[in-house]
Short mmCIF file of C-alpha atoms and ligand atoms in Angstrom, two decimals:
data_model
loop_
_atom_site.label_atom_id
_atom_site.label_comp_id
_atom_site.label_asym_id
_atom_site.label_seq_id
_atom_site.Cartn_x
_atom_site.Cartn_y
_atom_site.Cartn_z
CA UNK A 1 41.99 -33.68 92.82
CA UNK A 2 44.04 -36.73 91.87
CA UNK A 3 42.26 -40.06 92.02
CA UNK A 4 43.84 -42.81 94.10
CA UNK A 5 41.12 -45.20 92.88
CA UNK A 6 42.23 -44.66 89.28
CA UNK A 7 45.93 -44.96 90.16
CA UNK A 8 45.21 -48.23 91.98
CA UNK A 9 43.18 -49.63 89.11
CA UNK A 10 45.90 -48.74 86.59
CA UNK A 11 48.44 -50.55 88.79
CA UNK A 12 46.17 -53.62 88.70
CA UNK A 13 46.35 -53.42 84.88
CA UNK A 14 50.17 -53.23 84.96
CA UNK A 15 50.15 -49.75 83.40
CA UNK A 16 53.60 -48.13 83.36
CA UNK A 17 54.32 -45.09 85.49
CA UNK A 18 54.45 -42.87 82.39
CA UNK A 19 51.11 -44.12 81.11
CA UNK A 20 49.58 -43.76 84.57
CA UNK A 21 50.69 -40.11 84.70
CA UNK A 22 49.12 -39.40 81.31
CA UNK A 23 45.80 -41.09 82.14
CA UNK A 24 45.53 -39.53 85.60
CA UNK A 25 46.26 -36.10 84.09
CA UNK A 26 43.45 -36.58 81.55
CA UNK A 27 41.10 -37.68 84.35
CA UNK A 28 42.03 -34.68 86.42
CA UNK A 29 41.50 -32.35 83.42
CA UNK A 30 38.10 -34.04 83.07
CA UNK A 31 37.29 -33.11 86.66
CA UNK A 32 38.14 -29.49 85.89
CA UNK A 33 36.05 -29.60 82.71
CA UNK A 34 33.08 -31.11 84.55
CA UNK A 35 32.98 -28.04 86.75
CA UNK A 36 33.44 -25.64 83.84
CA UNK A 37 30.62 -27.36 81.90
CA UNK A 38 28.34 -27.35 84.94
CA UNK A 39 28.87 -23.60 85.37
CA UNK A 40 28.87 -22.73 81.64
CA UNK A 41 25.33 -21.25 81.36
CA UNK A 42 25.97 -18.77 84.20
CA UNK A 43 29.58 -18.04 83.20
CA UNK A 44 28.45 -17.24 79.65
CA UNK A 45 30.35 -20.15 78.13
CA UNK A 46 27.54 -21.57 75.99
CA UNK A 47 26.97 -20.85 72.32
CA UNK A 48 29.24 -20.49 69.33
CA UNK A 49 32.45 -18.53 68.85
CA UNK A 50 33.17 -16.59 65.66
CA UNK A 51 35.72 -19.24 64.69
CA UNK A 52 35.64 -22.46 62.66
CA UNK A 53 37.86 -25.45 63.28
CA UNK A 54 39.98 -27.28 60.71
CA UNK A 55 36.92 -29.31 59.71
CA UNK A 56 34.96 -26.16 58.82
CA UNK A 57 32.68 -26.62 61.85
CA UNK A 58 31.63 -23.65 63.98
CA UNK A 59 33.49 -23.88 67.27
CA UNK A 60 31.49 -23.67 70.46
CA UNK A 61 32.96 -21.71 73.37
CA UNK A 62 33.33 -24.97 75.29
CA UNK A 63 35.16 -26.64 72.34
CA UNK A 64 37.88 -23.99 72.66
CA UNK A 65 37.99 -24.02 76.47
CA UNK A 66 38.23 -27.84 76.61
CA UNK A 67 40.90 -27.96 73.94
CA UNK A 68 43.03 -25.28 75.60
CA UNK A 69 42.73 -26.92 79.02
CA UNK A 70 43.73 -30.39 77.79
CA UNK A 71 46.65 -29.01 75.77
CA UNK A 72 47.89 -27.03 78.74
CA UNK A 73 47.72 -29.93 81.22
CA UNK A 74 49.22 -32.52 78.85
CA UNK A 75 52.04 -30.28 77.56
CA UNK A 76 53.68 -30.50 80.99
CA UNK A 77 54.20 -34.28 80.64
CA UNK A 78 57.64 -35.21 79.22
CA UNK A 79 56.51 -38.69 78.09
CA UNK A 80 54.12 -37.09 75.56
CA UNK A 81 55.84 -36.53 72.22
CA UNK A 82 52.83 -35.04 70.42
CA UNK A 83 49.12 -34.36 70.67
CA UNK A 84 46.39 -34.54 68.06
CA UNK A 85 43.08 -32.76 68.62
CA UNK A 86 39.89 -32.43 66.62
CA UNK A 87 40.23 -28.69 67.06
CA UNK A 88 43.75 -28.30 65.64
CA UNK A 89 44.87 -28.70 62.05
CA UNK A 90 48.35 -30.10 62.77
CA UNK A 91 49.75 -32.27 65.56
CA UNK A 92 51.14 -30.26 68.47
CA UNK A 93 54.73 -31.36 69.05
CA UNK A 94 55.69 -31.70 72.70
CA UNK A 95 58.79 -33.49 74.14
CA UNK A 96 60.70 -35.15 71.29
CA UNK A 97 61.94 -37.96 73.54
CA UNK A 98 58.43 -38.80 74.78
CA UNK A 99 57.19 -42.34 74.12
CA UNK A 100 53.52 -41.54 73.59
CA UNK A 101 51.15 -39.61 71.33
CA UNK A 102 47.81 -38.50 72.77
CA UNK A 103 44.82 -37.96 70.45
CA UNK A 104 41.62 -36.36 71.72
CA UNK A 105 38.22 -34.98 70.91
CA UNK A 106 38.13 -32.38 73.69
CA UNK A 107 34.35 -31.96 73.56
CA UNK A 108 32.20 -34.53 71.79
CA UNK A 109 28.58 -33.65 71.10
CA UNK A 110 29.21 -29.93 71.37
CA UNK A 111 25.84 -29.02 69.79
CA UNK A 112 24.40 -30.23 73.12
CA UNK A 113 26.15 -27.44 75.04
CA UNK A 114 23.37 -25.00 74.11
CA UNK A 115 20.63 -27.15 75.66
CA UNK A 116 22.25 -28.81 78.69
CA UNK A 117 22.58 -32.15 76.90
CA UNK A 118 25.33 -34.70 77.60
CA UNK A 119 28.81 -34.09 76.20
CA UNK A 120 32.14 -35.86 76.59
CA UNK A 121 35.88 -35.96 76.11
CA UNK A 122 37.33 -38.89 74.10
CA UNK A 123 41.02 -39.83 74.31
CA UNK A 124 43.44 -42.32 72.80
CA UNK A 125 47.08 -42.96 73.75
CA UNK A 126 49.34 -44.33 71.00
CA UNK A 127 52.82 -45.77 71.50
CA UNK A 128 55.53 -44.30 69.27
CA UNK A 129 56.81 -46.28 66.29
CA UNK A 130 59.73 -43.99 65.35
CA UNK A 131 62.24 -41.66 66.95
CA UNK A 132 62.90 -37.95 66.36
CA UNK A 133 60.21 -35.35 65.77
CA UNK A 134 56.73 -36.85 65.36
CA UNK A 135 55.30 -36.63 61.84
CA UNK A 136 51.73 -37.04 60.61
CA UNK A 137 52.85 -40.20 58.79
CA UNK A 138 54.14 -41.74 62.02
CA UNK A 139 50.88 -40.98 63.82
CA UNK A 140 48.78 -42.52 61.03
CA UNK A 141 50.96 -45.64 60.81
CA UNK A 142 51.01 -45.90 64.60
CA UNK A 143 47.24 -45.78 65.04
CA UNK A 144 47.25 -49.53 65.64
CA UNK A 145 49.66 -49.19 68.54
CA UNK A 146 46.91 -47.94 70.82
CA UNK A 147 47.93 -48.59 74.42
CA UNK A 148 45.01 -46.96 76.22
CA UNK A 149 41.69 -45.34 75.41
CA UNK A 150 38.76 -43.85 77.21
CA UNK A 151 36.17 -41.16 77.50
CA UNK A 152 34.68 -38.92 80.14
CA UNK A 153 30.94 -38.31 79.94
CA UNK A 154 29.55 -35.11 81.45
CA UNK A 155 25.89 -35.94 82.03
CA UNK A 156 23.73 -35.86 85.15
CA UNK A 157 26.82 -37.55 86.66
CA UNK A 158 30.40 -37.34 85.40
CA UNK A 159 31.84 -40.77 84.62
CA UNK A 160 35.11 -42.05 83.19
CA UNK A 161 35.38 -45.19 81.04
CA UNK A 162 38.90 -46.45 80.46
CA UNK A 163 40.89 -49.42 79.18
CA UNK A 164 44.55 -50.29 78.71
CA UNK A 165 43.66 -53.24 76.45
CA UNK A 166 42.17 -55.81 78.83
CA UNK A 167 39.44 -54.77 81.28
CA UNK A 168 37.14 -51.84 80.78
CA UNK A 169 36.56 -49.90 84.00
CA UNK A 170 33.84 -47.40 84.82
CA UNK A 171 34.55 -44.67 87.37
CA UNK A 172 32.10 -42.08 88.72
CA UNK A 173 33.14 -38.65 89.93
CA UNK A 174 32.32 -38.05 93.58
CA UNK A 175 32.33 -34.39 94.53
CA UNK A 176 35.49 -33.60 96.47
CA UNK A 177 36.76 -37.17 96.28
CA UNK A 178 37.78 -37.68 92.64
CA UNK A 179 36.85 -40.63 90.40
CA UNK A 180 35.66 -43.70 92.32
CA UNK A 181 35.60 -47.19 90.79
CA UNK A 182 32.04 -48.20 89.93
CA UNK A 183 32.51 -51.30 87.73
CA UNK A 184 35.69 -53.20 86.85
CA UNK A 185 35.19 -55.42 83.81
CA UNK A 186 32.27 -53.76 81.99
CA UNK A 187 30.70 -56.15 79.43
CA UNK A 188 28.26 -55.06 76.71
CA UNK A 189 24.92 -56.82 77.36
CA UNK A 190 23.41 -58.80 74.48
CA UNK A 191 19.73 -59.26 73.62
CA UNK A 192 18.84 -55.53 73.70
CA UNK A 193 16.71 -54.57 70.69
CA UNK A 194 17.71 -50.93 70.48
CA UNK A 195 19.46 -48.88 67.79
CA UNK A 196 20.91 -45.37 67.53
CA UNK A 197 21.16 -43.61 64.16
CA UNK A 198 20.39 -40.17 62.75
CA UNK A 199 17.33 -41.24 60.73
CA UNK A 200 17.12 -37.86 58.99
CA UNK A 201 19.85 -39.11 56.64
CA UNK A 202 17.86 -42.06 55.28
CA UNK A 203 18.01 -40.82 51.67
CA UNK A 204 21.82 -40.89 51.83
CA UNK A 205 22.22 -44.30 53.45
CA UNK A 206 23.82 -47.33 51.81
CA UNK A 207 21.72 -50.41 51.16
CA UNK A 208 22.90 -52.31 54.25
CA UNK A 209 21.89 -49.52 56.63
CA UNK A 210 18.49 -49.11 55.01
CA UNK A 211 17.83 -52.83 55.14
CA UNK A 212 18.77 -53.02 58.83
CA UNK A 213 16.67 -50.01 59.92
CA UNK A 214 13.71 -51.22 57.82
CA UNK A 215 13.90 -54.60 59.55
CA UNK A 216 14.03 -52.96 63.00
CA UNK A 217 11.04 -50.78 62.16
CA UNK A 218 8.97 -53.75 61.01
CA UNK A 219 9.32 -55.04 64.57
CA UNK A 220 7.79 -58.39 65.41
CA UNK A 221 6.34 -58.64 61.87
CA UNK A 222 9.75 -58.20 60.22
CA UNK A 223 12.74 -60.48 59.61
CA UNK A 224 14.15 -59.85 63.11
CA UNK A 225 10.80 -60.88 64.69
CA UNK A 226 11.26 -58.48 67.61
CA UNK A 227 10.14 -55.00 68.67
CA UNK A 228 12.87 -52.36 68.63
CA UNK A 229 13.29 -48.95 70.18
CA UNK A 230 15.50 -46.10 68.97
CA UNK A 231 17.64 -43.50 70.78
CA UNK A 232 19.82 -40.65 69.42
CA UNK A 233 21.61 -38.37 71.87
CA UNK A 234 23.53 -36.10 69.45
CA UNK A 235 26.77 -37.02 71.25
CA UNK A 236 28.52 -40.26 70.38
CA UNK A 237 29.90 -40.64 73.90
CA UNK A 238 26.37 -40.63 75.31
CA UNK A 239 25.04 -43.12 72.73
CA UNK A 240 28.07 -45.37 73.21
CA UNK A 241 27.80 -45.14 77.00
CA UNK A 242 24.20 -46.31 76.82
CA UNK A 243 25.20 -49.23 74.60
CA UNK A 244 28.14 -50.17 76.82
CA UNK A 245 25.82 -50.44 79.82
CA UNK A 246 22.54 -51.52 78.20
CA UNK A 247 23.38 -53.10 74.83
CA UNK A 248 22.13 -52.27 71.32
CA UNK A 249 23.74 -50.69 68.26
CA UNK A 250 25.05 -47.30 67.07
CA UNK A 251 25.69 -46.53 63.41
CA UNK A 252 27.03 -43.51 61.58
CA UNK A 253 27.37 -44.76 57.99
CA UNK A 254 29.06 -42.77 55.24
CA UNK A 255 26.42 -40.61 53.57
CA UNK A 256 26.11 -41.06 49.80
CA UNK A 257 25.63 -37.54 48.41
CA UNK A 258 25.94 -35.81 45.05
CA UNK A 259 29.38 -34.59 46.22
CA UNK A 260 30.63 -38.07 47.06
CA UNK A 261 30.58 -40.60 49.88
CA UNK A 262 30.99 -38.81 53.22
CA UNK A 263 31.66 -40.43 56.58
CA UNK A 264 31.32 -38.04 59.54
CA UNK A 265 33.15 -39.40 62.55
CA UNK A 266 36.90 -38.94 62.82
CA UNK A 267 39.11 -42.00 63.17
CA UNK A 268 42.02 -41.09 65.45
CA UNK A 269 40.18 -39.40 68.29
CA UNK A 270 36.58 -40.64 67.94
CA UNK A 271 36.41 -44.13 66.42
CA UNK A 272 39.77 -45.72 67.30
CA UNK A 273 39.41 -45.18 71.08
CA UNK A 274 35.72 -46.11 71.12
CA UNK A 275 36.54 -49.28 69.13
CA UNK A 276 39.18 -50.31 71.69
CA UNK A 277 36.71 -49.86 74.55
CA UNK A 278 33.93 -51.76 72.77
CA UNK A 279 36.14 -54.68 71.76
CA UNK A 280 37.61 -54.98 75.28
CA UNK A 281 34.05 -55.04 76.65
CA UNK A 282 32.99 -57.89 74.36
CA UNK A 283 31.33 -55.69 71.75
CA UNK A 284 32.29 -54.95 68.15
CA UNK A 285 33.15 -51.86 66.14
CA UNK A 286 33.38 -52.02 62.33
CA UNK A 287 34.19 -49.56 59.59
CA UNK A 288 32.65 -51.27 56.57
CA UNK A 289 33.61 -54.95 56.78
CA UNK A 290 36.85 -54.21 58.65
CA UNK A 291 37.21 -54.09 62.44
CA UNK A 292 37.74 -50.34 62.99
CA UNK A 293 40.99 -50.77 64.89
CA UNK A 294 42.61 -52.22 61.74
CA UNK A 295 42.01 -49.05 59.74
CA UNK A 296 45.14 -47.07 58.88
CA UNK A 297 44.29 -43.38 58.35
CA UNK A 298 45.92 -41.28 55.63
CA UNK A 299 45.62 -38.02 57.57
CA UNK A 300 45.13 -37.24 61.26
CA UNK A 301 41.58 -36.00 60.60
CA UNK A 302 40.41 -38.93 58.43
CA UNK A 303 36.75 -39.85 58.79
CA UNK A 304 35.37 -43.38 58.68
CA UNK A 305 31.93 -45.01 58.67
CA UNK A 306 31.08 -46.88 61.85
CA UNK A 307 28.73 -49.48 63.25
CA UNK A 308 29.30 -50.58 66.82
CA UNK A 309 27.60 -52.26 69.72
CA UNK A 310 26.65 -55.66 71.08
CA UNK A 311 27.90 -58.55 68.91
CA UNK A 312 24.41 -59.92 68.21
CA UNK A 313 23.08 -56.57 67.00
CA UNK A 314 26.20 -55.73 64.95
CA UNK A 315 25.88 -59.15 63.27
CA UNK A 316 22.26 -58.36 62.34
CA UNK A 317 23.35 -55.02 60.83
CA UNK A 318 26.13 -56.74 58.86
CA UNK A 319 23.55 -59.21 57.52
CA UNK A 320 25.14 -62.26 59.10
P1 LIG B 1 31.66 -33.21 67.75
O1 LIG B 1 30.74 -32.46 68.66
O2 LIG B 1 32.94 -33.62 68.44
O3 LIG B 1 31.90 -32.54 66.43
O4 LIG B 1 31.01 -34.63 67.43
C1 LIG B 1 29.64 -34.73 67.06
C2 LIG B 1 29.39 -36.06 66.45
C3 LIG B 1 29.02 -37.17 67.42
O5 LIG B 1 29.23 -36.93 68.74
C4 LIG B 1 27.54 -37.39 67.18
O6 LIG B 1 27.20 -38.74 67.30
C5 LIG B 1 27.33 -36.89 65.79
O7 LIG B 1 28.31 -35.92 65.56
C6 LIG B 1 25.97 -36.29 65.63
O8 LIG B 1 25.78 -36.07 64.29
P2 LIG B 1 24.40 -35.50 63.70
O9 LIG B 1 24.50 -34.01 63.88
O10 LIG B 1 24.39 -35.92 62.28
O11 LIG B 1 23.26 -36.09 64.51
MN1 LIG B 2 33.08 -35.74 68.45
MN1 LIG B 3 34.42 -32.38 69.39
#
């Protein structure tokens, strides 16, 4: 089902016809995936496959299904020159004359598929910076030419969050009627004393992260003089969605281990799009001291540390 509400909103943002086709195709693939995810326990599509992805992670059945579906739907679009997915080692070359590169995490939070927890699809559309066949170097250099970003969250409701660089819009999927506009101009609320972090990694945190979480946990008796609460959904899309609508902070710092310093989240299809959404909604997204969108990856699967959320809470984390 194509969404006239989404097409209309993209026109209000002056999106080109080519970009509109790409974004509406992703939304429509998201509608298909919502149904597949809803039916997964009965259809036998939960649990792991025998395979591992390029990152050495066990692939869930729904990781593979989501990846295949997105690749199939996007390959038909001649304005897409290449696609980058979390699940594929190399970029998939499409139409050489296409003006865009689409990067995606087909299923974010896939450990939640086994327990009916929220999952999502994250996407980023980059403009091309060269001609001829797309190379990994062009994609990495072009990461800053992000022309649109968004995610679909498959939770109790399916919602789409999208931006082309100005407004952030929130759409909700209405059964049989496609995505309907819920909010145009989402802004991250400030003043919410809430943080999201995997606290099991405390021993491997850097000093800044430890100091921030300690201060939150000291509550009204600590340096922040306020009571905090904590949430961790196991799916970045779900944690980010909560922050976008309710405020607070999400952090996934690099873990300092005996084998080296290890960030977890991938830049091109996890952090770059989420950073664009956050910044357009008045929030912040940093990798170290650098705004995440300024990072230039060396490989398409580069990982970066991240702290994101409402500007007041991110400033507290940064020690400002
Ligand atoms: P993916 O399912 O695409 O591999 O991403 C999972 C990511 C992210 O969604 C989430 O915030 C984080 O991994 C959870 O990490 P922990 O297992 O350390 O909690
Ligand atoms: Mn992910
Ligand atoms: Mn994933």
